[in-house]
PDB file of C-alpha atoms in Angstrom:
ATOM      1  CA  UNK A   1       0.000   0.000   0.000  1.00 38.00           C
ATOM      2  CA  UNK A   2       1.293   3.353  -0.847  1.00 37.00           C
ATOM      3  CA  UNK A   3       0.630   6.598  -2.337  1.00 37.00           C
ATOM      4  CA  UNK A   4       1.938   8.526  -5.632  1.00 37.00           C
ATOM      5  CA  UNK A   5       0.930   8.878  -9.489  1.00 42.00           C
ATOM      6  CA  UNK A   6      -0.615   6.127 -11.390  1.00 45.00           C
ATOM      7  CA  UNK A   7       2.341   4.062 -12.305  1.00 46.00           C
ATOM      8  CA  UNK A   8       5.052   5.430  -9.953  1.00 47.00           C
ATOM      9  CA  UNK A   9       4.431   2.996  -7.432  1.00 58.00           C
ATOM     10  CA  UNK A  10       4.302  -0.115 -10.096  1.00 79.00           C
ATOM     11  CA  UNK A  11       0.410  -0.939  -9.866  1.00 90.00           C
ATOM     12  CA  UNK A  12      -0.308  -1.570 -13.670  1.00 94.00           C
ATOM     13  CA  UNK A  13      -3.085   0.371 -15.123  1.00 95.00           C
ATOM     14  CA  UNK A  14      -6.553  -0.894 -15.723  1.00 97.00           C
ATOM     15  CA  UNK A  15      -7.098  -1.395 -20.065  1.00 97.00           C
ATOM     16  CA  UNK A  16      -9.695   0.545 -20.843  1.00 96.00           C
ATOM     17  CA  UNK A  17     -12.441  -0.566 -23.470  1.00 96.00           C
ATOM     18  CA  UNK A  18     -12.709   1.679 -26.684  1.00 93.00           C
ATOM     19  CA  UNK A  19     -16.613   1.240 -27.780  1.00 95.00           C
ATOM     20  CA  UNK A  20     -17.044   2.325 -31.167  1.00 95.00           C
ATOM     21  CA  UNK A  21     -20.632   1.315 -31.735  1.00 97.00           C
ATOM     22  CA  UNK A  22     -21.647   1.090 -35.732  1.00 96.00           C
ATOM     23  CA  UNK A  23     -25.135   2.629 -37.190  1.00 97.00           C
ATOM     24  CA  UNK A  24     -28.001   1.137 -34.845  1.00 97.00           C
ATOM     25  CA  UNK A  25     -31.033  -0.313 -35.592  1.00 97.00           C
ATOM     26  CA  UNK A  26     -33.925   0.459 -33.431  1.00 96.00           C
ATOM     27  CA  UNK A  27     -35.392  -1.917 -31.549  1.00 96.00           C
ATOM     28  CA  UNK A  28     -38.938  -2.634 -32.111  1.00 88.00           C
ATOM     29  CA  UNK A  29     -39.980  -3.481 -28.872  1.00 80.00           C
ATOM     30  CA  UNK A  30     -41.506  -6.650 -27.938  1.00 84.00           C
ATOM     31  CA  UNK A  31     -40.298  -8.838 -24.655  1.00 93.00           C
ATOM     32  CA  UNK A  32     -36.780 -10.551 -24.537  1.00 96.00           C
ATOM     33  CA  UNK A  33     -36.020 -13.570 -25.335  1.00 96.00           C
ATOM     34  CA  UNK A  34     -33.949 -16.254 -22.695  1.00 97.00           C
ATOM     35  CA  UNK A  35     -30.894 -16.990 -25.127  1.00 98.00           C
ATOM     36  CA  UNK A  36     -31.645 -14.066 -27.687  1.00 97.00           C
ATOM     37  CA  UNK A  37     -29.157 -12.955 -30.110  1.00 97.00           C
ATOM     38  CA  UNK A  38     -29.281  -8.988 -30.194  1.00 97.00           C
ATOM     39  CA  UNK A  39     -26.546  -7.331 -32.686  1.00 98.00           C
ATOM     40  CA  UNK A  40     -26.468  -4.176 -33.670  1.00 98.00           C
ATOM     41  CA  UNK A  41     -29.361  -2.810 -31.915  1.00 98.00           C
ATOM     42  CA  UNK A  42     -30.541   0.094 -29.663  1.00 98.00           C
ATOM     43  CA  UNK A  43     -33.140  -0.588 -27.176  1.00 97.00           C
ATOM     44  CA  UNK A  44     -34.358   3.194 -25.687  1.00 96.00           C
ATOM     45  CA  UNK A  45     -36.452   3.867 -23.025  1.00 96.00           C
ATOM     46  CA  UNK A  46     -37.533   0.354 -23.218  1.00 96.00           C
ATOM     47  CA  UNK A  47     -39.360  -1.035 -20.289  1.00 96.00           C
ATOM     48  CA  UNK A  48     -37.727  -4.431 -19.226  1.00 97.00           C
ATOM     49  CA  UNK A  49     -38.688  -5.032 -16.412  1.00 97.00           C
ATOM     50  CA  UNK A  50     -39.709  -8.448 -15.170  1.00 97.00           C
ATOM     51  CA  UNK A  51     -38.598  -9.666 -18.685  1.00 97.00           C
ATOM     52  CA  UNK A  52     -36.580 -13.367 -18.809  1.00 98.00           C
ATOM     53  CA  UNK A  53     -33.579 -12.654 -21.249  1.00 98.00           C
ATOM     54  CA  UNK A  54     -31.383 -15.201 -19.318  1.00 98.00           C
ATOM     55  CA  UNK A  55     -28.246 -16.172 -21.765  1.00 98.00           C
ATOM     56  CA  UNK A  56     -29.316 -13.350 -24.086  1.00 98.00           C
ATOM     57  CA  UNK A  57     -26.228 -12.152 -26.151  1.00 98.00           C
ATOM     58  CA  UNK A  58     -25.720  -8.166 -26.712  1.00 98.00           C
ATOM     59  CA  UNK A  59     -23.541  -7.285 -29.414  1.00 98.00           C
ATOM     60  CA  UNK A  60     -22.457  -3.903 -30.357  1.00 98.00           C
ATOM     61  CA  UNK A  61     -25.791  -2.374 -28.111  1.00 98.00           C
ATOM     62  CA  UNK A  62     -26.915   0.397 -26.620  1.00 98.00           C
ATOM     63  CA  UNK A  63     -29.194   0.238 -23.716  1.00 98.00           C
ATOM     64  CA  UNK A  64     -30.482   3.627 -23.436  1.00 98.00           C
ATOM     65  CA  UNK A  65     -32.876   4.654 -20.228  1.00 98.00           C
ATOM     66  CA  UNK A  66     -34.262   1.399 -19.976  1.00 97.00           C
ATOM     67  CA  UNK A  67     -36.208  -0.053 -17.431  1.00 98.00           C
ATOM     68  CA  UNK A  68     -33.964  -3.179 -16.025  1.00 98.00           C
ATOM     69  CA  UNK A  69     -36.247  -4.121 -12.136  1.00 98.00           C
ATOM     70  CA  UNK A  70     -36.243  -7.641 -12.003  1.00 98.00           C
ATOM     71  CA  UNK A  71     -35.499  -8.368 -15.197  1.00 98.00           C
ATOM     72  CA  UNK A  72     -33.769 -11.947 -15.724  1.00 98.00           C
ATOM     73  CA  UNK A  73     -30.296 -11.328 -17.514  1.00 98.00           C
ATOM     74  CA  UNK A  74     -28.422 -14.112 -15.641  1.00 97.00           C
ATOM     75  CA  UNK A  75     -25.917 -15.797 -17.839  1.00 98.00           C
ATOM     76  CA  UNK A  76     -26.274 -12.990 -20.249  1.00 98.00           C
ATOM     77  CA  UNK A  77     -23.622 -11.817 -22.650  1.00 98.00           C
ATOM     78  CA  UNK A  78     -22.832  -7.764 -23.439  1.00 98.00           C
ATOM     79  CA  UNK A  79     -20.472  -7.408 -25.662  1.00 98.00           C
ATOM     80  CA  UNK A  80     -18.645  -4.167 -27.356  1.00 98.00           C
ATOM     81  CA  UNK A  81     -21.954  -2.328 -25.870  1.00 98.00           C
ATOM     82  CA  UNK A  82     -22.676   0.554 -23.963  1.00 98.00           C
ATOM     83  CA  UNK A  83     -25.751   0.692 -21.373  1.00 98.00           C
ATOM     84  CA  UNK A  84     -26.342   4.545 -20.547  1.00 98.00           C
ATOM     85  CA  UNK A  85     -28.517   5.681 -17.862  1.00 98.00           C
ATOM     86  CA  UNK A  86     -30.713   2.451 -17.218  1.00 98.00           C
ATOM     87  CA  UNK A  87     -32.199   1.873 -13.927  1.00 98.00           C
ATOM     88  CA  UNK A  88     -33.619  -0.980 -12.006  1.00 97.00           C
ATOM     89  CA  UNK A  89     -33.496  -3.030  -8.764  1.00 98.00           C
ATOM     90  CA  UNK A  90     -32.598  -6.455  -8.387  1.00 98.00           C
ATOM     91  CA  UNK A  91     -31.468  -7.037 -11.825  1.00 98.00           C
ATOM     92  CA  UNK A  92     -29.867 -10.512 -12.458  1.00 98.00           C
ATOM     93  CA  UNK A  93     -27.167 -10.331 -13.970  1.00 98.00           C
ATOM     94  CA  UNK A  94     -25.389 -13.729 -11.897  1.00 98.00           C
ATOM     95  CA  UNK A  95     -22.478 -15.444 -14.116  1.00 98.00           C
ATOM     96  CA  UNK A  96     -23.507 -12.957 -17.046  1.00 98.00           C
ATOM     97  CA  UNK A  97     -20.245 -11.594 -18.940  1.00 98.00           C
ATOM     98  CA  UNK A  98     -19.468  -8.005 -19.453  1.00 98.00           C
ATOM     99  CA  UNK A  99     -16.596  -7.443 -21.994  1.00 98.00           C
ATOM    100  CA  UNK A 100     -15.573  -4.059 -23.477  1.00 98.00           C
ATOM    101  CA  UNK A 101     -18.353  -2.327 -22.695  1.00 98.00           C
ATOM    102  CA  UNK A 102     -19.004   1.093 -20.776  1.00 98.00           C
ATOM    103  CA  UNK A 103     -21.726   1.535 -17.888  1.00 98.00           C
ATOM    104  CA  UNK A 104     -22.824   4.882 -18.072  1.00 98.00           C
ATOM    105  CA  UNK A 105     -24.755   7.356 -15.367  1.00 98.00           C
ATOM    106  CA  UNK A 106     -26.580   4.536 -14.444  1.00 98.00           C
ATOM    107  CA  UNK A 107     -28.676   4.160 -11.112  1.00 98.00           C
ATOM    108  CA  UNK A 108     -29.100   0.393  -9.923  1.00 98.00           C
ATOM    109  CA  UNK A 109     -30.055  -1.229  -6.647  1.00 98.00           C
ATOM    110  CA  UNK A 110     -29.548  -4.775  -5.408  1.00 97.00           C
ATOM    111  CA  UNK A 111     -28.135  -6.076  -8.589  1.00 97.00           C
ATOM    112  CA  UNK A 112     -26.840  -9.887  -8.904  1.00 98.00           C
ATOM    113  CA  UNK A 113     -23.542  -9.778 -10.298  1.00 98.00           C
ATOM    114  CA  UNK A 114     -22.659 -12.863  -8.287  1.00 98.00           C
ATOM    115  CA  UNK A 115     -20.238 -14.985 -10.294  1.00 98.00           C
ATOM    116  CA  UNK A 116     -20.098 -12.257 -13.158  1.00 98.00           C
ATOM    117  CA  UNK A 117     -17.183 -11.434 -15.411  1.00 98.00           C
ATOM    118  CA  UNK A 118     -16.349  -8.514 -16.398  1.00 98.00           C
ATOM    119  CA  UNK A 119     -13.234  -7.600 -18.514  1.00 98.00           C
ATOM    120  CA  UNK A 120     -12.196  -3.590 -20.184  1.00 98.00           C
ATOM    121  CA  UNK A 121     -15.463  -1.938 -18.564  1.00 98.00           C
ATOM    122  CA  UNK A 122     -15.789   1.459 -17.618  1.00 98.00           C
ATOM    123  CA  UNK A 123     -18.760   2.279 -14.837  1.00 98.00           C
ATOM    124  CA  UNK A 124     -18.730   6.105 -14.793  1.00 98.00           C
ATOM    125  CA  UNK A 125     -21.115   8.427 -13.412  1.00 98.00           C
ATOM    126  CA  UNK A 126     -24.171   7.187 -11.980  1.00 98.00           C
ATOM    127  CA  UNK A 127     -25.375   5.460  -8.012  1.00 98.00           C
ATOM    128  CA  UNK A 128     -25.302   1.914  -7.597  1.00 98.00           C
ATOM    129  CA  UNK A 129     -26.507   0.464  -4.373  1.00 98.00           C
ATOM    130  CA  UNK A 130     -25.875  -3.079  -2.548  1.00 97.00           C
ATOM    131  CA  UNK A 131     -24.236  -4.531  -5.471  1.00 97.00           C
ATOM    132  CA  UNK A 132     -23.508  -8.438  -5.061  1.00 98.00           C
ATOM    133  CA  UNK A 133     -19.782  -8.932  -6.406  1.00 98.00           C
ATOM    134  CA  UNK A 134     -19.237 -12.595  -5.103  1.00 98.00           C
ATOM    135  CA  UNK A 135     -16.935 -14.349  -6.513  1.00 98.00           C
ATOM    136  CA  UNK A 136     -16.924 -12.729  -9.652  1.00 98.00           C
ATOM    137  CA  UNK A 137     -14.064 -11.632 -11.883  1.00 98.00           C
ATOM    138  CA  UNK A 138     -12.771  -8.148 -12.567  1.00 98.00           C
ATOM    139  CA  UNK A 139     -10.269  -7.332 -14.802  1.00 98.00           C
ATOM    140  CA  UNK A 140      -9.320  -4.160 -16.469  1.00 98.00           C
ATOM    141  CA  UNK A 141     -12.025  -2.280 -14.617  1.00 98.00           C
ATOM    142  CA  UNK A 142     -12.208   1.317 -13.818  1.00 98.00           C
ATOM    143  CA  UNK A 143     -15.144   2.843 -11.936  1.00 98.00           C
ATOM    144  CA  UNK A 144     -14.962   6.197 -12.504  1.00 98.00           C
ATOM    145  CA  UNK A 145     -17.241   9.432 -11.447  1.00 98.00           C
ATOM    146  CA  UNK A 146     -19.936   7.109  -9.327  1.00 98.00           C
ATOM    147  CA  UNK A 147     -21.155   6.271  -5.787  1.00 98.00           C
ATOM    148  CA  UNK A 148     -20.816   2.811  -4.536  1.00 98.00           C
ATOM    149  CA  UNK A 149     -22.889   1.790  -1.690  1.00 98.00           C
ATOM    150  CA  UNK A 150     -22.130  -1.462  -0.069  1.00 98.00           C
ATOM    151  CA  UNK A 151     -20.479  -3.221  -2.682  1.00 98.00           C
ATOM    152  CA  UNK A 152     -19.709  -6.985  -1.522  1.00 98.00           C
ATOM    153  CA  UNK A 153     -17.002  -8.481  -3.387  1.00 98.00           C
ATOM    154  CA  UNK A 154     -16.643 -11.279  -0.987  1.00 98.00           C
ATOM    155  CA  UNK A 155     -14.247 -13.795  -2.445  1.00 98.00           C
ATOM    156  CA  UNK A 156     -14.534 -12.278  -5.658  1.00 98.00           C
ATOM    157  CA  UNK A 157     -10.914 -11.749  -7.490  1.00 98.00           C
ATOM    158  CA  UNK A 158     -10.074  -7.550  -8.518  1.00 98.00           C
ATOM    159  CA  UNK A 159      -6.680  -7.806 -11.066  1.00 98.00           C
ATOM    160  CA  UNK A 160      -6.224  -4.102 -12.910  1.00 98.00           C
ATOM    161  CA  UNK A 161      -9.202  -2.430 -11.146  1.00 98.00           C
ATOM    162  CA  UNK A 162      -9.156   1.441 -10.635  1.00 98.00           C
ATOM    163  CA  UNK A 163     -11.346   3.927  -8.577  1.00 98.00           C
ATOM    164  CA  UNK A 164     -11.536   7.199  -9.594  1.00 98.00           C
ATOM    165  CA  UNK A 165     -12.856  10.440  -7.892  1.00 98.00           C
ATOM    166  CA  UNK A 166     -15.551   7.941  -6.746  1.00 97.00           C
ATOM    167  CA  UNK A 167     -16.776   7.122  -3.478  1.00 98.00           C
ATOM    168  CA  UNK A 168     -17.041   3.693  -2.071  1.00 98.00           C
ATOM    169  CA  UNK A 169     -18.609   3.198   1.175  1.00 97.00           C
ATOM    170  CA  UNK A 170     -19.179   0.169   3.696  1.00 97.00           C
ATOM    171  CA  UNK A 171     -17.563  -2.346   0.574  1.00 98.00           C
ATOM    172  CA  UNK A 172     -17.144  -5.761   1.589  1.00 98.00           C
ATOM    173  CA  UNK A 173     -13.666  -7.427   0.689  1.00 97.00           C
ATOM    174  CA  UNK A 174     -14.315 -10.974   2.763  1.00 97.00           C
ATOM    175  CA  UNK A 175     -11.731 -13.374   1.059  1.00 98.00           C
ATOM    176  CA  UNK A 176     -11.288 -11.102  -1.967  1.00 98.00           C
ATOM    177  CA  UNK A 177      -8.028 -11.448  -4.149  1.00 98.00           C
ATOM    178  CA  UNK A 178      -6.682  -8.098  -5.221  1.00 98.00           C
ATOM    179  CA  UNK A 179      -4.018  -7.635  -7.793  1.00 98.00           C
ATOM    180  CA  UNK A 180      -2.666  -4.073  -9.264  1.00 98.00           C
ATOM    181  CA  UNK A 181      -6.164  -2.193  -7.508  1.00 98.00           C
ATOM    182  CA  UNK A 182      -5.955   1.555  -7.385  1.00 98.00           C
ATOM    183  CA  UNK A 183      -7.876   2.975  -4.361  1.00 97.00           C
ATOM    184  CA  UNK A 184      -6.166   5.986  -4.267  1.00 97.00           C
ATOM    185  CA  UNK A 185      -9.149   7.667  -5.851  1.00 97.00           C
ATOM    186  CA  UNK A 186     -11.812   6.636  -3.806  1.00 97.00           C
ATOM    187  CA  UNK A 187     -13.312   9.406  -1.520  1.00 96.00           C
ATOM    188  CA  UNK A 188     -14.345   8.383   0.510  1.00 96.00           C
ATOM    189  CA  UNK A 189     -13.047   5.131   0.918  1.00 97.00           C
ATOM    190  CA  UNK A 190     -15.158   2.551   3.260  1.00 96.00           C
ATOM    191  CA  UNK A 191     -14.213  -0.954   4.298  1.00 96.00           C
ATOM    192  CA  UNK A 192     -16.869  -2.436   6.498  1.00 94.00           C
ATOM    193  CA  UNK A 193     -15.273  -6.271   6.462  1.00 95.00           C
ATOM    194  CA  UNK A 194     -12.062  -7.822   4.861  1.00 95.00           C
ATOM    195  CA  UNK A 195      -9.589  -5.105   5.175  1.00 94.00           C
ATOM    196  CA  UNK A 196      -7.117  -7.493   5.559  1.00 93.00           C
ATOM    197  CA  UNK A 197      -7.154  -8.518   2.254  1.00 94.00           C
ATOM    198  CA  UNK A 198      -6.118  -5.477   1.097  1.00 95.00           C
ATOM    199  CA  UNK A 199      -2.357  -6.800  -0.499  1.00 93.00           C
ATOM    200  CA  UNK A 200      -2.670  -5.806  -3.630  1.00 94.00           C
ATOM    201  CA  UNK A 201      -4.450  -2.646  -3.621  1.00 96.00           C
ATOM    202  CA  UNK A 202      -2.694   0.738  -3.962  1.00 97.00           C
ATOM    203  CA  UNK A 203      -4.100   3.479  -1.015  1.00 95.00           C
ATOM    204  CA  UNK A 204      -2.811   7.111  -0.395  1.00 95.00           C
ATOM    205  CA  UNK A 205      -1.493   8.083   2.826  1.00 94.00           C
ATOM    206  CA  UNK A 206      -4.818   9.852   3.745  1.00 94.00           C
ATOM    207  CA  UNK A 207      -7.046   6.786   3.125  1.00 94.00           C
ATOM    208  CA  UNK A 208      -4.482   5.220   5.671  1.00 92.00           C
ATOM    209  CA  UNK A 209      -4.870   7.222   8.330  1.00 91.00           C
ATOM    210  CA  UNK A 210      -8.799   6.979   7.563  1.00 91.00           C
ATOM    211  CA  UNK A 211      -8.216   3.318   7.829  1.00 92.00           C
ATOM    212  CA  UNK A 212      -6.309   3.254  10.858  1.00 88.00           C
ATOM    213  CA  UNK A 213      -8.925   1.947  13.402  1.00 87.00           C
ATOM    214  CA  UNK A 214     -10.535  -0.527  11.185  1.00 87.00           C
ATOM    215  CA  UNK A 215      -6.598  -1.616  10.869  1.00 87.00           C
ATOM    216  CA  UNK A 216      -6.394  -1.263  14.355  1.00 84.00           C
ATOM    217  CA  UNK A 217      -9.333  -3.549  15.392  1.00 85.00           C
ATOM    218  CA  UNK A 218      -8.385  -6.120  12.661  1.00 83.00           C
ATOM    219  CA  UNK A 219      -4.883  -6.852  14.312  1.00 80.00           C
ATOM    220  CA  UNK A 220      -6.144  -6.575  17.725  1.00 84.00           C
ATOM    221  CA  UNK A 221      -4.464  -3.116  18.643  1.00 84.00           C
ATOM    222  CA  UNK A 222      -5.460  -1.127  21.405  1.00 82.00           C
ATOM    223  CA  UNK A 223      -4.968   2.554  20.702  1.00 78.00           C
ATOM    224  CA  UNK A 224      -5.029   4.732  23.707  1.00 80.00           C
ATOM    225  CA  UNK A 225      -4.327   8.657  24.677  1.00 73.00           C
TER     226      UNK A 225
END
């Protein structure tokens, strides 16, 4: 753990996606489909919700204002696409696959990511409440510009992951495995349970003093006077 620019203190930099999305079609509406091929569409404003589109595959998409509470997208597949200010609670999204794509300004509650992967995806902008992390993947992540709210990545593995002038609060790390994570832009930064597995992770000597009583009462230390 230790403070300084990106790079200076060897964590490697998350990759960062570049979405170029080709001319959309519009969607014509309708209800999705559990295992539905989607390519080259844009679905605006639509109103998901409650709609089974487990295994569905999204390629080169945008998912504009839509309507995502309860909808079924577990084992589902976005690829090269951009979702831009949908909204929902308790979205499934369990062991679905996120891969160059960008999550934009957002505002989602109680989503299942449990078992997810996601790999070159920018979150920016946007609130995103009680997100379920477990045991999912991470790699080349940057969540940028947004507010986390008890994010549990219990056992879930971070590799290339960067915060930036985001807040995280009351996050979760029980038996997480970080590798090259950049915290040093989290304000503020909040670790309710497993801050002893943060090897790995990058901090800035404020966040450590910040830290220093949940340190504290992790190793058992007494501070007095």
């Amino acid at each position: 753990m230790a403070s300084g620019r990106p790079g200076a203190t060897g964590v490697k930099a998350a990759r960062r996606p570049e979405v170029r999305l080709p001319a959309l079609e519009r969607w014509d509406g309708g209800s999705l489909e559990p295992d539905g091929d989607y390519d080259g569409l844009e679905l605006r404003e639509a109103d998901l919700s409650g709609q089974d589109g487990a295994g569905a595959r999204f390629l080169d998409c945008a998912l504009t204002g839509c309507s995502l509470d309860e909808t079924g997208l577990h084992h589902a597949r976005f690829l090269d696409s951009v979702l831009r200010e949908v909204r929902g609670v308790g979205t499934d999204l369990a062991g679905a696959t996120l891969r160059d794509s960008e999550v934009l300004d957002a505002r989602l509650g109680g989503v299942q990511l449990h078992g997810a992967v996601l790999e070159r995806v920018v979150v920016r902008g946007g609130k995103l409440d009680f997100l379920n992390f477990r045991t999912a993947r991470l790699r080349d992540v940057v969540f940028e510009g947004c507010v986390l709210v008890e994010p549990d990545f219990g056992g879930a593995r971070l590799e290339r992951v960067e915060f930036v002038d985001c807040a995280v609060k009351s996050a979760d790390l029980t038996s997480a495995t970080l590798k090259d994570v950049d915290l040093r832009g989290a304000a503020p930064l909040e670790i309710a349970r497993g801050v002893d597995r943060l090897a790995g992770a990058v901090i800035s000597t404020a966040q450590l003093l910040d830290l220093a009583p949940v340190l504290a009462a992790e190793l058992g230390v007494r501070v007095e006077g």
